[in-house]
Short mmCIF file of C-alpha atoms in Angstrom, two decimals:
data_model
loop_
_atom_site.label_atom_id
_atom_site.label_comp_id
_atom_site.label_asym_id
_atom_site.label_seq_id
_atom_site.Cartn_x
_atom_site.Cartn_y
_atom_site.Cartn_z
CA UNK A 1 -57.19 -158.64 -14.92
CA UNK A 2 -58.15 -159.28 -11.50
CA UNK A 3 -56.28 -161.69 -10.78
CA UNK A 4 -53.31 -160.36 -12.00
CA UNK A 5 -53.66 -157.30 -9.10
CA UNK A 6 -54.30 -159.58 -6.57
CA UNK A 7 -50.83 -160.62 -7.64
CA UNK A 8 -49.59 -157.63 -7.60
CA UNK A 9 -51.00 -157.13 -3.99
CA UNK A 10 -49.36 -160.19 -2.54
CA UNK A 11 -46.13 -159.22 -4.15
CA UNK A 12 -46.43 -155.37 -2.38
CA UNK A 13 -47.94 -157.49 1.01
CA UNK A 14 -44.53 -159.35 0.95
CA UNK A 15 -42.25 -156.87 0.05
CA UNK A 16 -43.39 -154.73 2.83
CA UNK A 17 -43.13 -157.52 5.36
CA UNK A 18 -39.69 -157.69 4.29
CA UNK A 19 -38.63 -154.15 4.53
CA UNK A 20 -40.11 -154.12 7.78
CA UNK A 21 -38.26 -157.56 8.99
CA UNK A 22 -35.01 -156.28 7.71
CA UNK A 23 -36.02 -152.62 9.11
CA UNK A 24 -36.08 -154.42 12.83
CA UNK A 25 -33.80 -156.56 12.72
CA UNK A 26 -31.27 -153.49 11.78
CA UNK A 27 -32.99 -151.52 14.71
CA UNK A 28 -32.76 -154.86 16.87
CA UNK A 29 -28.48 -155.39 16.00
CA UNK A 30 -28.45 -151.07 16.76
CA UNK A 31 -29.87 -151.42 19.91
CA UNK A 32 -27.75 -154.46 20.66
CA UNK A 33 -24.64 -152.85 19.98
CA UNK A 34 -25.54 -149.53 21.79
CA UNK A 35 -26.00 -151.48 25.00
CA UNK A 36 -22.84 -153.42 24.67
CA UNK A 37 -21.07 -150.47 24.21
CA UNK A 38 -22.65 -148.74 27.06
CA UNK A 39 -22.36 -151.70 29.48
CA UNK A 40 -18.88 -152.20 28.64
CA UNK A 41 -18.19 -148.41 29.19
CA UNK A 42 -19.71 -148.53 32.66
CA UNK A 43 -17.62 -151.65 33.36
CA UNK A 44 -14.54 -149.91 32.50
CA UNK A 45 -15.82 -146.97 34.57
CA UNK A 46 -16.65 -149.25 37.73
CA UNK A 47 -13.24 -151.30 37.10
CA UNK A 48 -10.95 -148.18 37.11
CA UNK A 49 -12.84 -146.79 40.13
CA UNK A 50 -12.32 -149.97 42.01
CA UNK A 51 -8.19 -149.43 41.55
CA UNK A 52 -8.63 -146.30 42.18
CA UNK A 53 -10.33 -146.79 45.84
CA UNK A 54 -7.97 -150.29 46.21
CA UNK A 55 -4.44 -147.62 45.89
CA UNK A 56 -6.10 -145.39 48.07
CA UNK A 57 -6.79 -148.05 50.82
CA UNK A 58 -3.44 -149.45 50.52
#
């Protein structure tokens, strides 16, 4: 009997650790994407302001 919960425990241990890899690595892939969007926004941003101040100089 005991042995069977510790069993039982490991199995719970290691499904936890599993739902919490999977949990960050989904957090980690969000976060990833968030900032590429956002970095590729402000480069946009920057890019169009650039042409914008290049037509005005010329």
């Amino acid at each position: 009997m005991m042995k069977m919960s510790f069993v039982g425990e490991g199995l719970g241990l290691a499904m936890r650790s599993m739902i919490f890899t999977v949990v960050l690595g989904f957090l980690e892939n969000l976060i990833d994407c968030t900032l590429h969007l956002y970095t590729s926004q402000v480069y946009d941003d920057i890019s169009v302001a650039a042409r914008k101040v290049m037509h005005y100089l010329q």
